Every structure is written in C-alpha cells, then in structure tokens.
Amino acid sequence: MKKKKLSGKLILNIPFKMLVLLIALNLTTDYLRAQVITTFPWTETFEEDSPSRADWTQIYEIAEMDWTYADYPSTVGSESDPYEGEMFADFSATSFDGDATKLVSPILNLSTVSNPTLNFYYVNPVWGTDQNILKVYYRTSIESDWIQIAIFNSNVTEWTDSGVINLPSPSSTYQIALEGTSFYGYSILVDQVVVDGTISNVDVTSVVVTTENDLPALIETEGGTLQLEATVNPEGANQNVTWSVEGGAEFGSVGTNGMVTAITNGTVTVR
C-alpha cells in the first residue's frame, strides 16, 4: 500500500522567519521540566493543592538540613498554626553548626513586570540564646550568582509580615530563595509568599514558527501528525498563539496546541 504525502505550508498573518535554532544549555532536567510562573500577583501557600509547590527545589549550602511542608512546626517556639490554610514551609534548625539550605522558588517570568516585589509571613523564635537566621536571595537565571536582598535574624514568635522587598533586575528566568541557617533556635516558618508588580504590555514584533525537533514540514502517512511550535518576539511579549487552517481544511486539521493531523493527500495552509 502506497503512503500518502501531505506537505505542510506554514503561514502567519504577521512577519515571521522559518528559523530553527538549537541551543545547548547546561540545565538540569528538573529545571527544564518545571513550570514557569507568568501570572502576577503570584501566591505560594505551600498547601497540598498548591499548583506550584512541587516546583520549589532545595540547595544545600552547608550540610543537608531540609525544608519541609508541615501543619505543625518541627520544634515549637510559640506559634504553631499556619498563618493561613493548613500548611507552611518549615526549616527544623536542629543543629548548632550553621547548617544552611536554600528553598528555591519556581522560575518567575518577570520580563513584563515593572517594580516587582516580594513579601511573606514568617516566624523565627529564639531558643534560650540560640537564634536562627533567615535570608532572602534572588538570581536572574540558573547560571547567575545568588544575591542577598534581606536578612531576618531576630526573635520573632508570632506570624510577622516581612514587609515589601524589592526584586532587582527582573528577567524571564528569575528565582527567589529563602535560606535558613541553623543555630539551634526553634523552627523557622514561612507562609503566604507573594510576588507582585505592575504588568507592562509588550508589542509583538515577530513570530518564529518551527516544527518540533526540526522535522520537515511534511506528513507521510494518513492520520499522521506534525507538531508546530511558535515563539513570539520579543521575549517579554504574550506567548499565547491561536492556530487555524486557512486553506486545505479537507486535507488536514490543526489543534489548539499546534498539532497538525493529516486527513488525505494535499496541501494545508496553517495560520
């Protein structure tokens, strides 16, 4: 049985280039799989049903003491209930030796956000004379250095607002980190992390359309598929696109995600 061929002709209603650019980045698999936060204000509740909690990661700076998500502190100072909901982030701090771990946020696309800010609620009780330290850092990309922007190293026994912390140098691959350092105080607790700012509108200048994995724009089997991908420029512009068949609908269709499916032999124009 002969295979039928369906050629794909890609057309957009704004200027674009059929450009395939493969860039090898030294990124971890987790980083590549993690979701990117694009809607602000964004709130992390640390609840079981939080859509972003699973995308927080940890970096062990000194030793390997974990942040955990809990409904009761590992070691209780005075405050034991969450600020809101049923869960919070908990750094147990059961060491005198300065064990330090960063709790790192998902990737935040702040490229369209003006004057981004951070605030959260925290508890950091002293135990006798032993006081833990909570620091706040940011980095503009996974390759960038961490930069400290805040420190909390005093006795705080009730949920307290961190105050507004300005986030410098916003980028499309931004991350914040909460670093706990253990000197055997009671648990450091953090809840209701909020990143906010003013969203700026960015005009679209072009769209680059490619096929997934740089495959030819050709389907060689009836019912076969071809995944199209679109990148909207500049980087900070809204990346949402709408796919449609402008010609040859009897030969093929396109889904909302850019997947072209062959119906029969012919040419399909996708816009």
Coordinates of N, CA, C and O in Angstrom, one line a residue, residues 74-234:
S74 N 8.4 21.6 63.4 CA 9.3 20.6 63.8 C 9.7 20.8 65.3 O 9.8 19.8 66.1
T75 N 10.1 22.0 65.6 CA 10.3 22.4 67.0 C 9.5 23.6 67.3 O 9.5 24.6 66.5
V76 N 8.7 23.6 68.4 CA 7.7 24.7 68.6 C 8.2 25.7 69.5 O 8.7 25.5 70.6
G77 N 8.2 27.0 69.0 CA 8.5 28.1 69.9 C 7.2 28.5 70.5 O 6.9 28.0 71.6
S78 N 6.5 29.5 69.9 CA 5.2 29.9 70.5 C 4.1 29.7 69.4 O 3.0 29.3 69.8
E79 N 4.4 30.1 68.2 CA 3.4 30.0 67.1 C 3.4 28.6 66.5 O 4.5 28.0 66.2
S80 N 2.2 27.9 66.4 CA 2.2 26.5 65.9 C 1.2 26.4 64.8 O 1.3 25.4 64.0
D81 N 0.3 27.3 64.6 CA -0.7 27.2 63.5 C -0.2 27.9 62.3 O 0.5 28.9 62.4
P82 N -0.6 27.5 61.0 CA -0.3 28.2 59.8 C -0.8 29.6 59.9 O -1.8 29.9 60.6
Y83 N -0.2 30.5 59.1 CA -0.7 31.9 59.0 C -2.1 31.9 58.3 O -3.0 32.5 58.8
E84 N -2.2 31.1 57.2 CA -3.4 30.8 56.5 C -3.4 29.4 56.1 O -2.4 28.8 55.9
G85 N -4.6 28.8 55.9 CA -4.7 27.5 55.4 C -4.3 26.5 56.4 O -4.4 26.7 57.6
E86 N -3.6 25.4 55.9 CA -3.3 24.3 56.8 C -1.8 23.9 56.8 O -1.4 23.1 57.6
M87 N -1.0 24.5 55.9 CA 0.4 24.2 55.7 C 1.3 25.4 55.7 O 0.8 26.5 55.4
F88 N 2.6 25.2 56.0 CA 3.6 26.2 55.8 C 4.9 25.5 55.5 O 5.0 24.3 55.5
A89 N 5.9 26.3 55.1 CA 7.3 25.8 55.0 C 8.0 25.8 56.3 O 7.9 26.8 57.0
D90 N 8.7 24.7 56.7 CA 9.3 24.6 58.0 C 10.8 24.2 57.8 O 11.2 23.3 57.1
F91 N 11.7 25.0 58.4 CA 13.1 24.7 58.5 C 13.4 24.3 59.9 O 13.4 25.1 60.8
S92 N 13.7 23.0 60.2 CA 13.8 22.5 61.5 C 14.9 23.0 62.4 O 14.7 23.2 63.6
A93 N 16.0 23.4 61.8 CA 17.1 24.0 62.5 C 17.6 23.3 63.7 O 17.8 23.9 64.8
T94 N 17.8 22.0 63.6 CA 18.2 21.2 64.8 C 19.7 21.0 64.8 O 20.2 19.9 65.0
S95 N 20.5 22.0 64.6 CA 21.9 22.0 64.6 C 22.5 23.3 65.1 O 22.0 24.4 64.9
F96 N 23.7 23.2 65.8 CA 24.4 24.3 66.3 C 25.4 24.8 65.3 O 26.1 25.8 65.5
D97 N 25.5 24.1 64.1 CA 26.7 24.3 63.3 C 26.5 25.2 62.1 O 27.3 25.1 61.2
G98 N 25.4 25.9 62.0 CA 25.2 26.8 60.9 C 24.8 26.1 59.6 O 25.1 26.6 58.5
D99 N 24.2 24.9 59.7 CA 23.6 24.2 58.5 C 22.7 25.2 57.8 O 21.9 25.8 58.3
A100 N 23.0 25.3 56.4 CA 22.2 26.3 55.6 C 21.7 25.7 54.4 O 22.4 25.0 53.6
T101 N 20.4 25.9 54.1 CA 19.7 25.4 52.9 C 18.8 26.4 52.3 O 18.1 27.1 53.0
K102 N 18.9 26.6 51.0 CA 18.0 27.5 50.3 C 16.8 26.7 49.8 O 16.9 25.6 49.2
L103 N 15.6 27.3 50.0 CA 14.3 26.9 49.4 C 14.1 27.8 48.2 O 13.8 29.0 48.4
V104 N 14.2 27.2 47.0 CA 14.2 27.9 45.8 C 12.9 27.9 45.1 O 12.3 26.8 44.8
S105 N 12.4 29.1 44.7 CA 11.1 29.2 44.0 C 11.1 28.6 42.6 O 12.2 28.4 42.0
P106 N 9.9 28.4 42.0 CA 9.9 28.1 40.6 C 10.4 29.3 39.8 O 10.7 30.3 40.3
I107 N 10.6 29.1 38.5 CA 11.1 30.1 37.6 C 10.0 31.2 37.5 O 8.8 30.8 37.3
L108 N 10.3 32.4 37.7 CA 9.4 33.5 37.6 C 9.7 34.4 36.3 O 10.8 34.9 36.2
N109 N 8.8 34.5 35.4 CA 9.0 35.3 34.2 C 8.5 36.7 34.6 O 7.4 37.1 34.5
L110 N 9.5 37.5 35.0 CA 9.3 38.9 35.4 C 9.6 39.9 34.3 O 9.7 41.1 34.6
S111 N 9.8 39.4 33.1 CA 10.3 40.3 32.0 C 9.2 41.4 31.6 O 9.6 42.4 31.1
T112 N 8.0 41.1 31.9 CA 6.9 42.1 31.7 C 6.4 42.8 32.9 O 5.4 43.5 32.9
V113 N 7.1 42.6 34.0 CA 6.7 43.1 35.3 C 7.5 44.3 35.7 O 8.8 44.2 35.8
S114 N 6.9 45.4 36.0 CA 7.7 46.6 36.5 C 7.6 46.7 38.0 O 6.6 46.3 38.6
N115 N 8.7 47.0 38.6 CA 8.8 47.2 40.0 C 8.3 45.9 40.8 O 7.5 46.0 41.7
P116 N 8.8 44.7 40.5 CA 8.4 43.5 41.2 C 8.8 43.6 42.6 O 9.8 44.1 43.0
T117 N 7.9 43.0 43.5 CA 8.2 43.0 44.9 C 7.9 41.6 45.5 O 7.1 40.8 44.9
L118 N 8.4 41.3 46.7 CA 8.2 40.1 47.4 C 7.8 40.4 48.8 O 8.3 41.4 49.4
N119 N 6.8 39.7 49.3 CA 6.6 39.7 50.8 C 6.0 38.3 51.2 O 5.5 37.6 50.4
F120 N 6.2 38.0 52.5 CA 5.7 36.8 53.0 C 5.6 37.0 54.5 O 5.9 38.0 55.1
Y121 N 5.0 35.9 55.2 CA 4.9 35.9 56.7 C 5.9 34.9 57.2 O 6.1 33.8 56.6
Y122 N 6.4 35.2 58.4 CA 7.4 34.2 58.9 C 7.4 34.3 60.4 O 6.9 35.2 61.1
V123 N 8.0 33.2 61.0 CA 8.2 33.1 62.4 C 9.7 32.6 62.6 O 10.1 31.7 61.9
N124 N 10.4 33.2 63.6 CA 11.8 32.8 63.8 C 12.1 32.9 65.3 O 12.9 33.8 65.7
P125 N 11.6 32.0 66.2 CA 11.7 32.2 67.6 C 13.2 31.8 68.1 O 13.7 30.9 67.7
V126 N 13.6 32.6 69.0 CA 14.9 32.3 69.7 C 14.6 31.1 70.7 O 13.5 31.0 71.3
W127 N 15.6 30.3 70.9 CA 15.5 29.2 71.9 C 16.6 29.4 72.9 O 17.8 29.2 72.6
G128 N 16.3 29.9 74.1 CA 17.3 30.3 75.0 C 18.0 31.5 74.5 O 17.5 32.6 74.3
T129 N 19.3 31.3 74.1 CA 20.1 32.4 73.4 C 20.4 32.0 72.0 O 21.1 32.7 71.3
D130 N 19.8 30.9 71.5 CA 20.1 30.4 70.2 C 19.1 30.9 69.1 O 17.9 30.7 69.2
Q131 N 19.6 31.7 68.2 CA 18.8 32.3 67.2 C 19.2 31.9 65.7 O 20.3 32.0 65.3
N132 N 18.2 31.4 65.0 CA 18.4 31.0 63.6 C 18.4 32.3 62.7 O 18.0 33.3 63.2
I133 N 18.8 32.1 61.5 CA 18.8 33.2 60.5 C 18.1 32.8 59.3 O 18.2 31.7 58.7
L134 N 17.2 33.8 58.8 CA 16.5 33.6 57.6 C 17.0 34.7 56.6 O 16.9 35.9 56.9
K135 N 17.5 34.3 55.4 CA 17.9 35.3 54.4 C 17.1 35.1 53.1 O 16.6 34.0 52.9
V136 N 17.0 36.2 52.4 CA 16.3 36.2 51.1 C 17.3 36.5 50.0 O 18.1 37.5 50.1
Y137 N 17.3 35.7 48.9 CA 18.2 35.9 47.8 C 17.4 35.9 46.5 O 16.2 35.5 46.4
Y138 N 18.0 36.4 45.4 CA 17.4 36.3 44.1 C 18.6 36.0 43.1 O 19.8 36.2 43.4
R139 N 18.2 35.4 42.0 CA 19.1 35.3 40.8 C 18.3 35.5 39.6 O 17.1 35.2 39.5
T140 N 19.0 36.0 38.5 CA 18.3 36.3 37.3 C 18.2 35.1 36.3 O 17.4 35.1 35.4
S141 N 19.0 34.1 36.5 CA 19.0 32.9 35.7 C 19.7 31.8 36.5 O 20.3 32.0 37.5
I142 N 19.5 30.5 36.0 CA 20.1 29.4 36.7 C 21.7 29.5 36.7 O 22.4 28.9 37.5
E143 N 22.2 30.2 35.7 CA 23.7 30.4 35.6 C 24.2 31.5 36.5 O 25.4 31.6 36.7
S144 N 23.3 32.4 37.0 CA 23.7 33.6 37.7 C 24.0 33.3 39.1 O 23.5 32.3 39.7
D145 N 24.8 34.2 39.8 CA 25.1 34.1 41.2 C 23.8 34.5 42.0 O 23.1 35.4 41.6
W146 N 23.7 34.0 43.2 CA 22.7 34.4 44.1 C 23.1 35.7 44.8 O 24.3 35.9 45.1
I147 N 22.2 36.6 44.9 CA 22.4 37.9 45.5 C 21.5 38.1 46.7 O 20.3 38.0 46.6
Q148 N 22.0 38.4 47.9 CA 21.2 38.5 49.1 C 20.5 39.9 49.1 O 21.1 40.9 48.8
I149 N 19.2 39.9 49.4 CA 18.5 41.2 49.5 C 17.8 41.4 50.8 O 17.2 42.5 51.0
A150 N 17.8 40.5 51.7 CA 17.2 40.7 53.0 C 17.7 39.7 54.0 O 18.1 38.6 53.6
I151 N 17.6 40.0 55.3 CA 18.0 39.1 56.4 C 17.1 39.3 57.6 O 16.7 40.5 57.9
F152 N 16.7 38.2 58.2 CA 15.9 38.3 59.4 C 16.6 37.4 60.5 O 16.6 36.2 60.4
N153 N 17.1 38.1 61.5 CA 17.9 37.4 62.5 C 17.6 37.8 63.9 O 18.5 37.8 64.8
S154 N 16.3 38.1 64.1 CA 15.9 38.5 65.5 C 14.8 37.6 65.9 O 14.2 36.9 65.1
N155 N 14.4 37.7 67.2 CA 13.4 36.8 67.8 C 12.0 37.2 67.3 O 11.6 38.3 67.7
V156 N 11.4 36.4 66.6 CA 10.0 36.6 66.1 C 9.1 35.4 66.5 O 9.3 34.3 65.9
T157 N 8.2 35.6 67.4 CA 7.5 34.5 68.0 C 6.1 34.4 67.4 O 5.4 33.4 67.7
E158 N 5.6 35.4 66.7 CA 4.3 35.3 66.1 C 4.4 35.6 64.6 O 5.4 36.2 64.2
W159 N 3.4 35.2 63.8 CA 3.5 35.5 62.4 C 3.7 36.9 62.1 O 2.9 37.8 62.6
T160 N 4.7 37.3 61.3 CA 5.1 38.7 61.1 C 5.3 38.9 59.6 O 5.9 38.0 58.9
D161 N 4.8 40.0 59.1 CA 5.0 40.4 57.7 C 6.4 40.7 57.4 O 7.0 41.5 58.2
S162 N 7.0 40.2 56.4 CA 8.4 40.5 56.1 C 8.5 42.0 55.6 O 9.6 42.5 55.6
G163 N 7.4 42.6 55.3 CA 7.5 43.9 54.6 C 7.7 43.7 53.1 O 8.1 42.6 52.7
V164 N 7.6 44.8 52.4 CA 7.8 44.7 50.9 C 9.3 44.7 50.6 O 10.0 45.6 51.1
I165 N 9.7 43.7 49.9 CA 11.1 43.5 49.5 C 11.2 43.7 48.0 O 10.5 43.0 47.2
N166 N 11.9 44.7 47.5 CA 12.0 45.0 46.1 C 12.9 43.9 45.4 O 13.9 43.5 46.0
L167 N 12.5 43.5 44.2 CA 13.2 42.5 43.5 C 13.9 43.1 42.3 O 13.3 43.5 41.3
P168 N 15.3 43.3 42.4 CA 16.0 44.0 41.4 C 16.2 43.2 40.1 O 16.0 41.9 40.1
S169 N 16.5 43.8 39.0 CA 16.9 43.2 37.8 C 15.9 42.1 37.3 O 16.4 41.0 37.1
P170 N 14.6 42.4 37.1 CA 13.7 41.4 36.7 C 14.1 40.8 35.3 O 14.6 41.5 34.5
S171 N 13.9 39.4 35.2 CA 14.2 38.7 34.0 C 13.1 37.7 33.7 O 12.2 37.5 34.5
S172 N 13.3 37.0 32.6 CA 12.3 35.9 32.3 C 12.6 34.6 33.0 O 11.8 33.7 32.9
T173 N 13.8 34.5 33.6 CA 14.2 33.3 34.3 C 14.6 33.6 35.7 O 15.6 33.1 36.2
Y174 N 13.8 34.4 36.4 CA 14.1 34.9 37.8 C 13.7 33.8 38.8 O 12.8 33.0 38.6
Q175 N 14.5 33.8 39.9 CA 14.1 32.9 41.0 C 14.5 33.6 42.3 O 15.4 34.4 42.4
I176 N 13.7 33.3 43.3 CA 14.0 33.8 44.7 C 14.3 32.6 45.6 O 13.9 31.5 45.2
A177 N 15.0 32.8 46.6 CA 15.3 31.7 47.6 C 15.2 32.2 49.0 O 15.6 33.3 49.3
L178 N 14.7 31.4 49.8 CA 14.6 31.6 51.3 C 15.6 30.7 51.9 O 15.5 29.5 51.8
E179 N 16.7 31.2 52.5 CA 17.7 30.4 53.1 C 17.6 30.4 54.6 O 17.7 31.5 55.3
G180 N 17.5 29.2 55.2 CA 17.5 29.0 56.6 C 18.9 28.6 57.0 O 19.5 27.8 56.4
T181 N 19.4 29.2 58.1 CA 20.7 28.9 58.7 C 20.4 28.5 60.2 O 19.8 29.2 60.9
S182 N 20.8 27.3 60.5 CA 20.5 26.7 61.8 C 21.6 27.0 62.9 O 22.7 26.6 62.7
F183 N 21.1 27.6 64.0 CA 22.0 27.7 65.2 C 21.2 27.2 66.4 O 21.4 27.7 67.5
Y184 N 20.3 26.2 66.2 CA 19.5 25.5 67.2 C 18.4 26.4 67.9 O 18.1 26.2 69.0
G185 N 17.9 27.4 67.1 CA 16.7 28.0 67.6 C 15.5 27.2 67.2 O 15.7 26.1 66.7
Y186 N 14.3 27.7 67.6 CA 13.1 26.9 67.2 C 13.0 27.0 65.6 O 13.6 27.8 65.0
S187 N 12.1 26.2 65.1 CA 11.9 26.1 63.6 C 11.6 27.5 63.0 O 10.8 28.3 63.6
I188 N 12.2 27.8 61.8 CA 11.8 28.9 61.0 C 10.6 28.5 60.2 O 10.6 27.4 59.5
L189 N 9.6 29.3 60.2 CA 8.3 29.0 59.5 C 8.1 30.1 58.5 O 8.3 31.3 58.8
V190 N 7.6 29.8 57.3 CA 7.3 30.7 56.2 C 6.0 30.4 55.6 O 5.7 29.2 55.4
D191 N 5.1 31.4 55.4 CA 3.8 31.1 54.8 C 3.4 32.3 53.9 O 4.0 33.4 54.0
Q192 N 2.5 32.0 52.9 CA 1.9 33.1 52.1 C 3.0 34.0 51.4 O 3.1 35.2 51.6
V193 N 3.8 33.3 50.6 CA 4.8 34.1 49.8 C 4.1 34.7 48.6 O 3.4 34.0 47.8
V194 N 4.3 36.0 48.4 CA 3.6 36.7 47.3 C 4.6 37.5 46.5 O 5.4 38.3 47.1
V195 N 4.6 37.3 45.2 CA 5.4 38.2 44.2 C 4.4 39.0 43.4 O 3.4 38.4 42.8
D196 N 4.6 40.3 43.4 CA 3.6 41.2 42.8 C 4.4 42.2 42.0 O 5.6 42.3 42.0
G197 N 3.7 43.0 41.2 CA 4.2 44.1 40.4 C 3.3 44.6 39.4 O 2.1 44.1 39.3
T198 N 3.7 45.5 38.6 CA 2.8 46.1 37.5 C 3.2 45.4 36.2 O 4.3 45.4 35.8
I199 N 2.1 44.9 35.5 CA 2.4 44.2 34.3 C 2.5 45.2 33.1 O 1.6 46.1 33.0
S200 N 3.5 45.1 32.4 CA 3.7 46.0 31.2 C 3.3 45.3 29.9 O 3.6 44.1 29.7
N201 N 2.6 46.0 29.0 CA 2.3 45.5 27.7 C 3.5 45.6 26.8 O 4.1 46.7 26.7
V202 N 3.8 44.5 26.1 CA 4.9 44.5 25.2 C 4.4 44.1 23.8 O 3.7 43.1 23.6
D203 N 4.7 45.0 22.8 CA 4.2 44.8 21.5 C 4.9 43.6 20.8 O 6.1 43.5 20.9
V204 N 4.1 42.8 20.1 CA 4.7 41.7 19.3 C 5.4 42.3 18.1 O 4.8 43.1 17.3
T205 N 6.6 41.9 17.8 CA 7.4 42.3 16.6 C 7.5 41.2 15.6 O 7.6 41.5 14.4
S206 N 7.5 39.9 16.0 CA 7.5 38.8 15.0 C 7.2 37.5 15.7 O 7.1 37.5 17.0
V207 N 6.9 36.5 14.9 CA 6.7 35.2 15.4 C 7.6 34.2 14.6 O 7.6 34.3 13.4
V208 N 8.3 33.4 15.3 CA 9.1 32.3 14.7 C 8.4 31.0 14.8 O 8.1 30.6 15.9
V209 N 8.1 30.4 13.7 CA 7.4 29.1 13.6 C 8.4 28.0 13.2 O 9.2 28.1 12.3
T210 N 8.4 26.9 14.0 CA 9.3 25.8 13.7 C 8.5 24.5 13.9 O 7.4 24.5 14.4
T211 N 9.1 23.4 13.4 CA 8.5 22.1 13.8 C 9.2 21.5 14.9 O 10.4 21.7 15.1
E212 N 8.6 20.7 15.7 CA 9.2 20.1 16.9 C 10.4 19.2 16.4 O 10.2 18.4 15.4
N213 N 11.5 19.3 17.1 CA 12.7 18.6 16.7 C 13.2 18.8 15.3 O 13.9 17.9 14.8
D214 N 12.8 19.9 14.7 CA 13.3 20.3 13.4 C 13.0 19.3 12.3 O 13.7 19.0 11.4
L215 N 11.8 18.7 12.4 CA 11.3 17.7 11.4 C 10.9 18.5 10.2 O 10.5 19.7 10.2
P216 N 11.0 17.9 9.0 CA 10.5 18.5 7.8 C 9.0 18.8 7.9 O 8.3 18.0 8.6
A217 N 8.5 19.8 7.2 CA 7.1 20.2 7.3 C 6.3 19.3 6.3 O 5.8 19.7 5.3
L218 N 6.3 18.0 6.6 CA 5.8 17.0 5.7 C 5.2 15.9 6.6 O 5.9 15.4 7.5
I219 N 4.0 15.4 6.2 CA 3.4 14.2 6.9 C 3.3 13.2 5.8 O 2.7 13.4 4.8
E220 N 3.8 12.0 6.1 CA 3.9 10.9 5.0 C 2.9 9.8 5.2 O 2.9 8.8 4.5
T221 N 2.1 9.9 6.3 CA 1.1 8.8 6.5 C -0.3 9.5 6.8 O -0.4 10.5 7.4
E222 N -1.3 8.8 6.2 CA -2.7 9.3 6.5 C -3.0 9.2 8.0 O -2.7 8.1 8.6
G223 N -3.4 10.2 8.6 CA -3.7 10.2 10.0 C -2.4 10.6 10.8 O -2.5 10.6 12.1
G224 N -1.3 10.8 10.1 CA -0.1 11.2 10.8 C -0.1 12.6 11.4 O -1.0 13.4 11.0
T225 N 0.8 12.9 12.2 CA 0.8 14.2 12.9 C 2.1 14.9 12.8 O 3.2 14.3 12.6
L226 N 2.1 16.2 12.9 CA 3.3 17.1 12.9 C 3.1 18.2 13.9 O 2.1 18.9 13.8
Q227 N 4.0 18.3 14.9 CA 3.8 19.3 16.0 C 4.5 20.6 15.5 O 5.7 20.6 15.2
L228 N 3.7 21.7 15.5 CA 4.3 23.0 15.2 C 4.5 23.8 16.5 O 3.8 23.6 17.5
E229 N 5.5 24.6 16.5 CA 5.9 25.5 17.6 C 6.0 26.9 17.2 O 6.5 27.2 16.1
A230 N 5.6 27.8 18.0 CA 5.7 29.2 17.7 C 6.3 30.0 18.9 O 5.9 29.8 20.1
T231 N 7.2 30.8 18.6 CA 7.9 31.7 19.6 C 7.6 33.1 19.2 O 7.9 33.6 18.1
V232 N 7.0 33.9 20.1 CA 6.6 35.3 19.9 C 7.7 36.2 20.4 O 8.2 36.0 21.5
N233 N 8.1 37.1 19.6 CA 9.2 38.1 19.9 C 8.6 39.5 20.1 O 7.6 39.8 19.4
P234 N 9.2 40.2 21.1 CA 10.3 39.9 21.9 C 10.0 39.0 23.0 O 8.8 38.6 23.2

